[in-house]
mmCIF file of C-alpha atoms and ligand atoms in Angstrom:
data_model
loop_
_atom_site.group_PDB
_atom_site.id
_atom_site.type_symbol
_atom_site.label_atom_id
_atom_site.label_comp_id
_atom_site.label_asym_id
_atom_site.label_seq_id
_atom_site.Cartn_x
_atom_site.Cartn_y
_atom_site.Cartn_z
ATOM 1 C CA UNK A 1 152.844 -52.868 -51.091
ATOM 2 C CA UNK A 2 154.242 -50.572 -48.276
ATOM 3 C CA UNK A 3 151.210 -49.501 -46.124
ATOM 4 C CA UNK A 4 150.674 -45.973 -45.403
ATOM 5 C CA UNK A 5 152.157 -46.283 -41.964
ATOM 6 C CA UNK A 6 155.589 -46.445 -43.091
ATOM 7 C CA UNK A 7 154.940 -43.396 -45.583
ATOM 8 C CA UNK A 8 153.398 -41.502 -42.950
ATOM 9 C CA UNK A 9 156.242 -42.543 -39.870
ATOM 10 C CA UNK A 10 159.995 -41.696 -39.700
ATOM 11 C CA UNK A 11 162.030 -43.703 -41.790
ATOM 12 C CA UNK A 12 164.007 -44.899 -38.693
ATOM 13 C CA UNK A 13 161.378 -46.579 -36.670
ATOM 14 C CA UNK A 14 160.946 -48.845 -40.021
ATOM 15 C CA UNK A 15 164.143 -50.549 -39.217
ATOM 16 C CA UNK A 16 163.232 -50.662 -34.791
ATOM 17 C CA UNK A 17 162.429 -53.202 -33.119
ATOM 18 C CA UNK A 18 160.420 -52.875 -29.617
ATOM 19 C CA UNK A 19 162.463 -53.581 -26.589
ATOM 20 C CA UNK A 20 161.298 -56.953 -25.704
ATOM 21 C CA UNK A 21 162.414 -58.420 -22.485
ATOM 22 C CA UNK A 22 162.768 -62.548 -22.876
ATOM 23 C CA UNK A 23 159.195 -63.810 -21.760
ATOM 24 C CA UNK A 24 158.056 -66.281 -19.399
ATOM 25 C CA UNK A 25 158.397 -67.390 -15.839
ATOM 26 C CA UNK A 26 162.194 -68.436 -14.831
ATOM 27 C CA UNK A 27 162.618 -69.919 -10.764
ATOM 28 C CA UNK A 28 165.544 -67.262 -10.802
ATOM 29 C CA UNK A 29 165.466 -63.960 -12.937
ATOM 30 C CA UNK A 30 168.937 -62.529 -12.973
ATOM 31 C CA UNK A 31 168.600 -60.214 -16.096
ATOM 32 C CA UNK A 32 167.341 -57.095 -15.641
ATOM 33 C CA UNK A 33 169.142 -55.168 -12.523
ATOM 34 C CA UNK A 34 166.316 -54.962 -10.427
ATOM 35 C CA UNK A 35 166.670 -55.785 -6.666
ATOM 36 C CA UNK A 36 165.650 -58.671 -5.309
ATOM 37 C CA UNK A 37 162.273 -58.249 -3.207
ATOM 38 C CA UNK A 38 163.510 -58.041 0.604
ATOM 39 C CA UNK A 39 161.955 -54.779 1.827
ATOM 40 C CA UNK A 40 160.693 -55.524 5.626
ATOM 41 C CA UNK A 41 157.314 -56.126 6.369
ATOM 42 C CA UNK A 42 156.734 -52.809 8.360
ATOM 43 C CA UNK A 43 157.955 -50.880 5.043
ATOM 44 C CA UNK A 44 155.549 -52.873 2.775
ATOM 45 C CA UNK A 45 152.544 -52.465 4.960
ATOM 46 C CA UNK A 46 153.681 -48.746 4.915
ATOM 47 C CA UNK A 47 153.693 -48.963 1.348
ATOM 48 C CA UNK A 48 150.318 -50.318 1.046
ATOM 49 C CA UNK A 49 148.836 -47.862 3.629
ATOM 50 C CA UNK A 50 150.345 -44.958 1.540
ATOM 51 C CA UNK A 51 148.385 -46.475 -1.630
ATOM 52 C CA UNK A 52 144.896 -46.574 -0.372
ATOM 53 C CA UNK A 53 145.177 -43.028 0.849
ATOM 54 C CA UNK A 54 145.579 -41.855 -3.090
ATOM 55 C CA UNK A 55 142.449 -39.734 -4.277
ATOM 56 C CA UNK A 56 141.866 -41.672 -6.887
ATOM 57 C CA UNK A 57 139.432 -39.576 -8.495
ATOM 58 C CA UNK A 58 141.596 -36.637 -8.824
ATOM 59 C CA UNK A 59 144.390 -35.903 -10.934
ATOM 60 C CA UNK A 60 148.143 -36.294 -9.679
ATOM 61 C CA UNK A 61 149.491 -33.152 -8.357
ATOM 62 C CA UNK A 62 150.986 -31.739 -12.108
ATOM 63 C CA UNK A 63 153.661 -29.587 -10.136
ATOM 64 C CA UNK A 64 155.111 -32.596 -8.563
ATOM 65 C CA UNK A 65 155.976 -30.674 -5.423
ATOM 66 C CA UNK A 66 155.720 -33.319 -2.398
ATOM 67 C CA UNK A 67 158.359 -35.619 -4.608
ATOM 68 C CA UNK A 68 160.251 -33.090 -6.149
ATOM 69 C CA UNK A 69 161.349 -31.737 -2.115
ATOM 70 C CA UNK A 70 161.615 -35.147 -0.700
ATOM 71 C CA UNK A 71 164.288 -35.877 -3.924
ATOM 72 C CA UNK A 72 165.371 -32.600 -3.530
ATOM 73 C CA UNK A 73 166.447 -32.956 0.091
ATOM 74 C CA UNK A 74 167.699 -36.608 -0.313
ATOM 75 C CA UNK A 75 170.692 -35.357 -3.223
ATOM 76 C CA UNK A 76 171.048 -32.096 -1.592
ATOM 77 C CA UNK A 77 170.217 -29.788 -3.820
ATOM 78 C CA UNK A 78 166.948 -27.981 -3.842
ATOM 79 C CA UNK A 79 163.589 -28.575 -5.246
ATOM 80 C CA UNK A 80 164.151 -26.160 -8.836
ATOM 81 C CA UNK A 81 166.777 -28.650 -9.417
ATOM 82 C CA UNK A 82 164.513 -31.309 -9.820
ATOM 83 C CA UNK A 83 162.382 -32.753 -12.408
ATOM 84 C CA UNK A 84 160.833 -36.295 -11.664
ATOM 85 C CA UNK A 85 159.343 -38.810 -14.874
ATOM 86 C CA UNK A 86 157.883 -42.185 -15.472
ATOM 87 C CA UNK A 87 161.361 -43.726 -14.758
ATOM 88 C CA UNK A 88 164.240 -42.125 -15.785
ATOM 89 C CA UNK A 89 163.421 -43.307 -19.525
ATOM 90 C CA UNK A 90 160.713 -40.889 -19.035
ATOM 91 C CA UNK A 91 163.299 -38.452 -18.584
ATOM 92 C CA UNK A 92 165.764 -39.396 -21.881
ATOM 93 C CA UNK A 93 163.150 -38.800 -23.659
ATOM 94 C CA UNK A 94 161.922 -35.363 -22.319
ATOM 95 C CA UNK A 95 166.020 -34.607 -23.105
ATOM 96 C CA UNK A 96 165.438 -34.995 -26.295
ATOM 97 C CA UNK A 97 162.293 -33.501 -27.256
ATOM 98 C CA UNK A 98 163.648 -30.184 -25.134
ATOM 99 C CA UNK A 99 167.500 -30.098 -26.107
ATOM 100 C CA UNK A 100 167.261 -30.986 -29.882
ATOM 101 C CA UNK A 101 168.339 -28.164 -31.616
ATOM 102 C CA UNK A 102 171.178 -28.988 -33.904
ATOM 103 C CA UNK A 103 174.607 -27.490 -33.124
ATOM 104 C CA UNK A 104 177.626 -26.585 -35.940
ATOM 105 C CA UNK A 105 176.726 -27.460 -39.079
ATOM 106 C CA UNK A 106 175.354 -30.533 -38.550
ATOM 107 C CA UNK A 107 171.378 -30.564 -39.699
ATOM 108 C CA UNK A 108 170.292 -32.387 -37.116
ATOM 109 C CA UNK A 109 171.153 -32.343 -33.078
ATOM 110 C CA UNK A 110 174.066 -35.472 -31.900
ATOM 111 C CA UNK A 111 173.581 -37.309 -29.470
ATOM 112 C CA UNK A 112 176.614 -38.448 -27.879
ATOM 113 C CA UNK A 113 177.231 -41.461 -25.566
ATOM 114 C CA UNK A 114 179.338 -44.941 -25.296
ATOM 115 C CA UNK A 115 179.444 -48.242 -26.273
ATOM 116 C CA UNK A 116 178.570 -50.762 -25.046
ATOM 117 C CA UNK A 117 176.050 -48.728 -22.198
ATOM 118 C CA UNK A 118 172.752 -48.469 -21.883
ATOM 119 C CA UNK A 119 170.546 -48.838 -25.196
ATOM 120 C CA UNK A 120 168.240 -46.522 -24.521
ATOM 121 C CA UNK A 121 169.533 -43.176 -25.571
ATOM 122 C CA UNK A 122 170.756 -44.648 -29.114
ATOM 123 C CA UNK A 123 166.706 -45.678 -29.244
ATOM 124 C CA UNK A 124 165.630 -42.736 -28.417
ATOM 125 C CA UNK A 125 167.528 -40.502 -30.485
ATOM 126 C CA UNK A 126 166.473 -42.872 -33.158
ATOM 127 C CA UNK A 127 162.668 -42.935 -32.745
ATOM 128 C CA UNK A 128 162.810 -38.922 -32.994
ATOM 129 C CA UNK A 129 165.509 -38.723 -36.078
ATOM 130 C CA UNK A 130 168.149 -36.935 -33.950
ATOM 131 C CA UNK A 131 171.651 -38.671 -35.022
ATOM 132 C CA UNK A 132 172.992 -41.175 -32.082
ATOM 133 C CA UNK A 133 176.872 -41.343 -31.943
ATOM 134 C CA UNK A 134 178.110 -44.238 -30.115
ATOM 135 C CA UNK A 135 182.256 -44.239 -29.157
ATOM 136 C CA UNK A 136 183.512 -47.477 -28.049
ATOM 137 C CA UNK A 137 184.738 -47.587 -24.621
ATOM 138 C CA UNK A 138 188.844 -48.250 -24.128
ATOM 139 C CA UNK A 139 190.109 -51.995 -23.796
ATOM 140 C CA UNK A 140 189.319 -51.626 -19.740
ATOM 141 C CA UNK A 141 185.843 -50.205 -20.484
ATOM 142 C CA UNK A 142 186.688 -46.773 -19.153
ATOM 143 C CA UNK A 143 185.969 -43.785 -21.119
ATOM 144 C CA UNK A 144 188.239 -43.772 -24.379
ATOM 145 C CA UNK A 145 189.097 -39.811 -23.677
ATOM 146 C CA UNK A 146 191.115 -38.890 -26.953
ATOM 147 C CA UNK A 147 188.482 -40.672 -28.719
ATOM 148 C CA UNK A 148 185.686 -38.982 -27.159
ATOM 149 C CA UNK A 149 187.430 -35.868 -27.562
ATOM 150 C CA UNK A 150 187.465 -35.724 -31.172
ATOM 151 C CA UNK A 151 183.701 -36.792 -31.462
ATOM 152 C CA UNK A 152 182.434 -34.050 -29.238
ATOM 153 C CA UNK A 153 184.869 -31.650 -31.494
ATOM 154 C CA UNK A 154 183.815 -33.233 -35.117
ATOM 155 C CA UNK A 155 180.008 -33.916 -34.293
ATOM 156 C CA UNK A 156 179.409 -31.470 -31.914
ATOM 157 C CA UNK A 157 176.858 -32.810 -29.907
ATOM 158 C CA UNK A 158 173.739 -31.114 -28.417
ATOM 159 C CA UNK A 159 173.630 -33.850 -25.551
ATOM 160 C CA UNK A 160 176.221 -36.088 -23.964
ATOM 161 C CA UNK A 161 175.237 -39.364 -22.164
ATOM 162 C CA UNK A 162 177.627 -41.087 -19.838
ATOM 163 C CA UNK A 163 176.297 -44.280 -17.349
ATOM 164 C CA UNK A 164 178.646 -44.332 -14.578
ATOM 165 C CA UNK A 165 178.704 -47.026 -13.121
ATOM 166 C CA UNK A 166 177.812 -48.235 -16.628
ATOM 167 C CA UNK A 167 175.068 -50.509 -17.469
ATOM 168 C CA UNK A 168 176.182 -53.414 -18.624
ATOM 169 C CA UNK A 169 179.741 -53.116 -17.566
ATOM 170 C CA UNK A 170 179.500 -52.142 -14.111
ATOM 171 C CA UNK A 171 182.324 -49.443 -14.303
ATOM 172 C CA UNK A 172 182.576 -46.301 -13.108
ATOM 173 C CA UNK A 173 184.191 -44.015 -15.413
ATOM 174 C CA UNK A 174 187.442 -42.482 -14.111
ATOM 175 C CA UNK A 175 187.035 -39.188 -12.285
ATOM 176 C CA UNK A 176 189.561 -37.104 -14.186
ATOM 177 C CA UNK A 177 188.554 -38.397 -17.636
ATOM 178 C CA UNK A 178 184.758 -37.474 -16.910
ATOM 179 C CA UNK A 179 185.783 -34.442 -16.221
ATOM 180 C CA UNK A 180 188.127 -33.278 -18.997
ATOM 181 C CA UNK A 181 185.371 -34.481 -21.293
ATOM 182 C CA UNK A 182 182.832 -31.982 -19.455
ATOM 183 C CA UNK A 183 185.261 -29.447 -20.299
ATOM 184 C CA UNK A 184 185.434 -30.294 -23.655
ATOM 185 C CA UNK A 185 181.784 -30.420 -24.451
ATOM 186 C CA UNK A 186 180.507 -27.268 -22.549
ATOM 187 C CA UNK A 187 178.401 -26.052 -25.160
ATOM 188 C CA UNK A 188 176.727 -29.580 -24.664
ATOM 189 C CA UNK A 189 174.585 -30.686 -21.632
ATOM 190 C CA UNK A 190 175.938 -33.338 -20.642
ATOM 191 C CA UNK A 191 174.044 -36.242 -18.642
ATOM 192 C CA UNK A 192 175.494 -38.238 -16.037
ATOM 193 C CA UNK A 193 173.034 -41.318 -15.366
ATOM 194 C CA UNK A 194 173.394 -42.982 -12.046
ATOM 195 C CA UNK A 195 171.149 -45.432 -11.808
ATOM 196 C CA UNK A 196 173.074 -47.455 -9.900
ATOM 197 C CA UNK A 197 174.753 -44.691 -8.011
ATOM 198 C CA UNK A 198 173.024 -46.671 -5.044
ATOM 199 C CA UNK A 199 176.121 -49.440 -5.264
ATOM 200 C CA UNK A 200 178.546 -47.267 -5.892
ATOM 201 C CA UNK A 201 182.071 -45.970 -3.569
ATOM 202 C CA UNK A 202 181.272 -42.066 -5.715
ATOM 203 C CA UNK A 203 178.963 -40.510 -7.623
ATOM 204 C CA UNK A 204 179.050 -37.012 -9.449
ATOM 205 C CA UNK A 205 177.650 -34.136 -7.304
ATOM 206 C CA UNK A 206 181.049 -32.450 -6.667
ATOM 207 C CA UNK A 207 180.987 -32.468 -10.870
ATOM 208 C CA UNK A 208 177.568 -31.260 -10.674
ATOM 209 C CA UNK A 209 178.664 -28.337 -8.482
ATOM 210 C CA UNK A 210 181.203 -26.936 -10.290
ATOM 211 C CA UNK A 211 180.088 -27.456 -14.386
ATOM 212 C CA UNK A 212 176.664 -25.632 -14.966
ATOM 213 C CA UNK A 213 175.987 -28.025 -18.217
ATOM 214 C CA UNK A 214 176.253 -31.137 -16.374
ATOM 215 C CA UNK A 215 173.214 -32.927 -15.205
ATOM 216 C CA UNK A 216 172.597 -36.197 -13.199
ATOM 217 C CA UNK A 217 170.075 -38.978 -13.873
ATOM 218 C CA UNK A 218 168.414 -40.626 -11.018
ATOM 219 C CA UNK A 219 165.890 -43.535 -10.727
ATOM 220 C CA UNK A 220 164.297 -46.095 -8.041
ATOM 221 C CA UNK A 221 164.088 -48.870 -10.090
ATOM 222 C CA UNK A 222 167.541 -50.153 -9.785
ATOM 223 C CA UNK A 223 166.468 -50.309 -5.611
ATOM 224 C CA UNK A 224 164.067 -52.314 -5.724
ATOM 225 C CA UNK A 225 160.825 -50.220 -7.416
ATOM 226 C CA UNK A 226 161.122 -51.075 -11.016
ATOM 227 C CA UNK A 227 157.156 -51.167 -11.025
ATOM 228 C CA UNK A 228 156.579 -47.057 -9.856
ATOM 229 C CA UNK A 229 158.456 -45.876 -12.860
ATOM 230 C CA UNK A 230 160.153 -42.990 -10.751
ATOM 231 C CA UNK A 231 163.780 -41.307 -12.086
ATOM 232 C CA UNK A 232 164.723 -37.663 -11.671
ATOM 233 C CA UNK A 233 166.816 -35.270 -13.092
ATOM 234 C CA UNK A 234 169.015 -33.113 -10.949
ATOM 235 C CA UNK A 235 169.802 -29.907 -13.184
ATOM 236 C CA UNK A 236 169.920 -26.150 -13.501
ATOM 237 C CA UNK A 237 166.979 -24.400 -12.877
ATOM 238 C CA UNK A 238 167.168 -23.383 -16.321
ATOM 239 C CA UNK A 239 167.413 -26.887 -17.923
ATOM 240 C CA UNK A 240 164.894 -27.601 -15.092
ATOM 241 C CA UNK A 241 162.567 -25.233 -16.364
ATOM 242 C CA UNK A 242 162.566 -26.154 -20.203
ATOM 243 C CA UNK A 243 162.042 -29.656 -19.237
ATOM 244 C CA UNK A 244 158.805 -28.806 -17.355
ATOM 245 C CA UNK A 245 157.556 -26.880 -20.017
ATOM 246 C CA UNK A 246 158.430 -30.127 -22.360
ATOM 247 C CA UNK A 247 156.777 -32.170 -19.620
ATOM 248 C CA UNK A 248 153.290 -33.695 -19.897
ATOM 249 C CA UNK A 249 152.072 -32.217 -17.021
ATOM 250 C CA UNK A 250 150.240 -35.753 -15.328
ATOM 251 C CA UNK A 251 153.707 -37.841 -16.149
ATOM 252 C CA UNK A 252 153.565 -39.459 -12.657
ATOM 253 C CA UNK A 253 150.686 -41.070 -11.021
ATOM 254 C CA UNK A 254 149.545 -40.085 -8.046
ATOM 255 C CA UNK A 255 150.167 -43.372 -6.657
ATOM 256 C CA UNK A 256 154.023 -43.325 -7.895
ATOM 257 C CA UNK A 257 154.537 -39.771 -6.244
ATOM 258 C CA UNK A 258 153.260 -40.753 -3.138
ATOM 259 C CA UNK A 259 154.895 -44.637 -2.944
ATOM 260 C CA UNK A 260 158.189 -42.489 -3.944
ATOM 261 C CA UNK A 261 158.399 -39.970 -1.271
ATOM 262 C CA UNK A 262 157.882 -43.103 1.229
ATOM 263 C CA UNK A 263 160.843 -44.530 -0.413
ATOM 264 C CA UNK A 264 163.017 -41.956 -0.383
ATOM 265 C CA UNK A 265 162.130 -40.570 3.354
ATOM 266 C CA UNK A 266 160.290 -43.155 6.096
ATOM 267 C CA UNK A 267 161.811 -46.102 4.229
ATOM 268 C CA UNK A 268 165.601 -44.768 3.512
ATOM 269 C CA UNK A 269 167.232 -46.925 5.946
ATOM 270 C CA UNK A 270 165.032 -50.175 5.238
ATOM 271 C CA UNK A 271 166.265 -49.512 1.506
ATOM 272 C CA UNK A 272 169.906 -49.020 2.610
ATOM 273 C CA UNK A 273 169.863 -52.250 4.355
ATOM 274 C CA UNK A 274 168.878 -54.331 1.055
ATOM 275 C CA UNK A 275 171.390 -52.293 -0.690
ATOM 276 C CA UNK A 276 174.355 -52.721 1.422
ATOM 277 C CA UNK A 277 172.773 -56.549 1.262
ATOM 278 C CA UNK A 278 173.253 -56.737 -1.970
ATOM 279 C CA UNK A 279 176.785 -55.366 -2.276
ATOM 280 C CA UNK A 280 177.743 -58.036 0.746
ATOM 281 C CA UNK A 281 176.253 -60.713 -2.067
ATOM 282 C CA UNK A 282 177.898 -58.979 -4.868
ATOM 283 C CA UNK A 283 181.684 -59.276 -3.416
ATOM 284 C CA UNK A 284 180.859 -62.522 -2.304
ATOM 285 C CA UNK A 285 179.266 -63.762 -6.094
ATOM 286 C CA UNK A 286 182.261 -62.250 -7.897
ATOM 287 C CA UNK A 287 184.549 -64.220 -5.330
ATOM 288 C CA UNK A 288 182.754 -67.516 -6.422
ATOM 289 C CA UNK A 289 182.885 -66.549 -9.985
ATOM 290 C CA UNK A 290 186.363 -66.151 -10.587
ATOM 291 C CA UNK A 291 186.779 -69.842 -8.866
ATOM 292 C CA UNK A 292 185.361 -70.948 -12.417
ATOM 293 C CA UNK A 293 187.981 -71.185 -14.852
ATOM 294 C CA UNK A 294 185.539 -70.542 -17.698
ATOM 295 C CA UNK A 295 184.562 -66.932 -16.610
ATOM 296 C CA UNK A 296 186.599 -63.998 -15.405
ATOM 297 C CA UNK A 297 185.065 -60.913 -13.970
ATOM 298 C CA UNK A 298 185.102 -56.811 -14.171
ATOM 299 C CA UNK A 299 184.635 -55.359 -10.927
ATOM 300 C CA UNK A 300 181.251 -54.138 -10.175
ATOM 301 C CA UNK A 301 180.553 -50.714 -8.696
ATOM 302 C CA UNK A 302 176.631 -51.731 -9.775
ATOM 303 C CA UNK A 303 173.911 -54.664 -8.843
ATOM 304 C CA UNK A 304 175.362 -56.756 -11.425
ATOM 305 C CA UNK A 305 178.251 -58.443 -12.583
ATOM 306 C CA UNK A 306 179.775 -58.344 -16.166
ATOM 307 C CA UNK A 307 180.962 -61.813 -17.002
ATOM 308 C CA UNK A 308 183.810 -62.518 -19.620
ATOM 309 C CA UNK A 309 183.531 -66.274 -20.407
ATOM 310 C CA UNK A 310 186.236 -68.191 -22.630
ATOM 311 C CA UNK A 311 183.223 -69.591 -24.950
ATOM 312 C CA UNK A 312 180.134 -68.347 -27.032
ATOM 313 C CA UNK A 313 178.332 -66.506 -23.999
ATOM 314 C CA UNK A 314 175.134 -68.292 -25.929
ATOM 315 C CA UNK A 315 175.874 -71.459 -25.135
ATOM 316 C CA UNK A 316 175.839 -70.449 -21.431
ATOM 317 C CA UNK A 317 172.950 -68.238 -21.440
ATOM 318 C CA UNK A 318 171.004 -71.155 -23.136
ATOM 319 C CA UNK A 319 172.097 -74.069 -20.606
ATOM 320 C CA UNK A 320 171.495 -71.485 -17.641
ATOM 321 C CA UNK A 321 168.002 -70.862 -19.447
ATOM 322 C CA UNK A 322 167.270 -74.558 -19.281
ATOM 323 C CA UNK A 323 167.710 -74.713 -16.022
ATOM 324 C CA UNK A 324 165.620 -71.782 -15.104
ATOM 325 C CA UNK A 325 168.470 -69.025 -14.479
ATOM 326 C CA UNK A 326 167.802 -66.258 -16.733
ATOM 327 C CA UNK A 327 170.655 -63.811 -16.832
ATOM 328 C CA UNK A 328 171.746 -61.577 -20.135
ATOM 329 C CA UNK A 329 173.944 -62.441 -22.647
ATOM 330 C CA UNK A 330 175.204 -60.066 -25.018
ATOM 331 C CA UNK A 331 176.572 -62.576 -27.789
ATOM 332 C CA UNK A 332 174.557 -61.441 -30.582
ATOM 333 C CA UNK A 333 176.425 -57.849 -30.227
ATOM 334 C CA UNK A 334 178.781 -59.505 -31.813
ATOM 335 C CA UNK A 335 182.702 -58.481 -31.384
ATOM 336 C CA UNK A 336 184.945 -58.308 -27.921
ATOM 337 C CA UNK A 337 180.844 -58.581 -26.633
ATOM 338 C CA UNK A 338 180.796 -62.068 -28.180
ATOM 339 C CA UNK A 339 181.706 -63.352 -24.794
ATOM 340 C CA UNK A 340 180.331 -61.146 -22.413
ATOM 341 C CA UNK A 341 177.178 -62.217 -19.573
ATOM 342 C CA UNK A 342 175.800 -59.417 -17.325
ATOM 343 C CA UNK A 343 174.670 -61.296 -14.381
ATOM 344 C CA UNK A 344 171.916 -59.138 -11.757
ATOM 345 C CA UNK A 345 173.174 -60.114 -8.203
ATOM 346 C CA UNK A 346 170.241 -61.412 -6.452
ATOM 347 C CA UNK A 347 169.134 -62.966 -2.944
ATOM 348 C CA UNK A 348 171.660 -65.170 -1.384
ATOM 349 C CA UNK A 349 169.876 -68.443 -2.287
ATOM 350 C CA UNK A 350 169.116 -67.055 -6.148
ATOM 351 C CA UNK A 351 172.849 -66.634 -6.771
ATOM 352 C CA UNK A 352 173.293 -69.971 -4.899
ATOM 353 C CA UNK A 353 171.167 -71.553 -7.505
ATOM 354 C CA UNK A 354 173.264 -69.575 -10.175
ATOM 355 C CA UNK A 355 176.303 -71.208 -8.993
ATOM 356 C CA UNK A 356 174.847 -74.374 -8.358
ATOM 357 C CA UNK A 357 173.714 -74.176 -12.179
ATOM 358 C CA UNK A 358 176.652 -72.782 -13.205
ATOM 359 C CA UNK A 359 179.390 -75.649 -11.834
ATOM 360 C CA UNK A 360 176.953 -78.048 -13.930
ATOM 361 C CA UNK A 361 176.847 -76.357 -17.412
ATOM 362 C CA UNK A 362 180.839 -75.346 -17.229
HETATM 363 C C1 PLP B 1 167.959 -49.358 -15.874
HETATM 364 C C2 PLP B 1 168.614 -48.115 -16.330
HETATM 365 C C3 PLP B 1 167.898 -46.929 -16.501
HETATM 366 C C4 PLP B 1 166.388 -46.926 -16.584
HETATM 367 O O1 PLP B 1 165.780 -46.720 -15.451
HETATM 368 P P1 PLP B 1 164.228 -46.443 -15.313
HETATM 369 O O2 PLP B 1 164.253 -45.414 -14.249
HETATM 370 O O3 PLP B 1 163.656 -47.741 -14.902
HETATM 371 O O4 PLP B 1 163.648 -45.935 -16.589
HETATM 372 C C5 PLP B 1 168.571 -45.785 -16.847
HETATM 373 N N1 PLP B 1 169.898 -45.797 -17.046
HETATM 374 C C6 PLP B 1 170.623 -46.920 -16.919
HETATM 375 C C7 PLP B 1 172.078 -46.862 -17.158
HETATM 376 C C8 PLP B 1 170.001 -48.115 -16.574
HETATM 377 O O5 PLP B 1 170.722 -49.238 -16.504
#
């Protein structure tokens, strides 16, 4: 008997499953981008100081104004080109519920992005019935251009989302091919996300500058503050605007608005130490990886590496697993994904014990 639920909810979210992180306690966690914890101890008892000053019986500030200037003044643009959510996520979906209208003659709005990136705007297209269009990228997992091109010409999208550097690749994608497809889809917004713009040699402002229906995609949690749930939006004050209105107006805690403009002003060079840190450890981890003849690596502008190995990446993943390395595999994508790890660069002794691990399973 189907219950009521699935009469009453979208026929999509029938056939979702909830994102579901692999469970339980692992000596080294290696799968999920975050940064390893190695902010000083002056910046955490900042940190903690900041949080017992939060009125906790009053609501955040709805306007967001303390965080939205900090953010503002740490991209360079100003404050009306800022929106701030409950991690960039937050902000996908605010995208979507504001920029949905359908374009052409398609009867819903597209949703265009890449494949393989970062799951999250297929899901969220999904849970709200817009229709997700996912190109592959080419055979060096740059942006396929011509390929692109004709999507954004047959589907024509309402919004266009490109990771670079691209989660799980680690590639940036190539200036002049971002850029011709901005051209091509300027009746689209389309959103640049940067989370790990951080680990990066460029990022997109210049872009920003000169296209008025481009948009970048900013977050903390890639920098070691997963747990506030802080990402922005850099935009027009126009795309600004409809987003606010979109917004629920007490989407950040007061806690997380406060923690975030410590992060972003006192603590900027504390975080650009563990940054730079972890780039020293990522050039350094790749070097020891390609010493395996099993694996062979992509360059990394990110916090992570993307592993080709010349097996079943499962059988990896699982012997790592059993020896308490958790890292991701992407085998049950299936395809050229097969074989592909993504590997989080960590501290120096986690990726130690990585290696260590790894020269026993291969
Ligand atoms: C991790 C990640 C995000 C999500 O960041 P939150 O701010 O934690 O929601 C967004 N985009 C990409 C490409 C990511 O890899």
């Amino acid at each position: 008997m189907t219950s009521i639920y699935s009469e009453l909810s979208r026929p999509e979210l029938g056939r979702m499953a909830p994102y579901a992180p692999v469970a339980g306690n692992f000596a080294v966690r290696l799968d999920a981008n975050e940064a390893p914890d190695a902010l000083s101890e002056e910046s955490k008892r900042k940190l903690a100081e900041c949080a017992a000053k939060t009125s906790f019986h009053r609501y955040p500030d709805a306007t967001q104004a303390a965080l939205r200037e900090a953010l503002a003044q740490r991209s360079g643009v100003t404050p009306a080109e800022i929106v701030a959510g409950s991690g960039s996520d937050e902000i996908i979906t605010l995208l979507m519920t504001a920029f949905c209208r359908p374009q052409g003659k398609s009867p819903v709005a597209t949703v265009l992005t890449t494949t393989p990136s970062f799951v999250m705007y297929r899901m969220c297209a999904q849970a709200r019935g817009l229709r997700a269009i996912e190109v592959p990228l080419d055979e060096r997992w740059d942006l396929a251009v011509d390929a692109m091109l004709r999507a954004i010409e047959i589907t024509e999208p309402t919004l266009v989302f490109i990771a670079s550097p691209n989660n799980p690749t680690g590639t940036c994608a190539s200036q002049a091919r971002l850029r011709t497809i901005v051209q091509a889809a300027s009746q689209a917004l389309v959103v640049i996300d940067e989370a790990y713009v951080d680990y990066a040699a460029n990022d997109a402002c210049a872009l920003y500058q000169e296209f008025p229906n481009v948009a970048l995609l900013r977050t903390l949690s890639k920098i070691g503050f997963a747990a506030l749930r802080v990402g922005w939006l850099i935009g027009r004050p126009a795309c600004i605007n409809l987003l606010d209105a979109a917004r629920l107006p007490y989407n950040l805690s007061a806690a997380s608005q406060a923690l975030a403009v410590l992060a972003v002003t006192d603590l900027v060079e504390d975080v650009r130490r563990v940054t730079r840190g972890i780039v020293e450890e990522r050039e350094r981890l790749q070097h020891a990886l390609q010493g395996f003849d099993a694996l062979s690596t992509t360059p990394s502008q990110a916090n992570f590496l993307w592993v080709k190995t010349n097996r079943p990446a499962e059988e990896i993943f699982t012997a790592l697993k059993e020896k308490g390395v958790l890292v991701r595999s992407f085998h049950d994508k299936g395809g050229r994904l097969a074989q592909q790890l993504r590997i989080t660069v960590g501290t120096r002794a986690e990726n130690d014990r990585l290696l260590d691990a790894l020269a026993e399973v291969l």
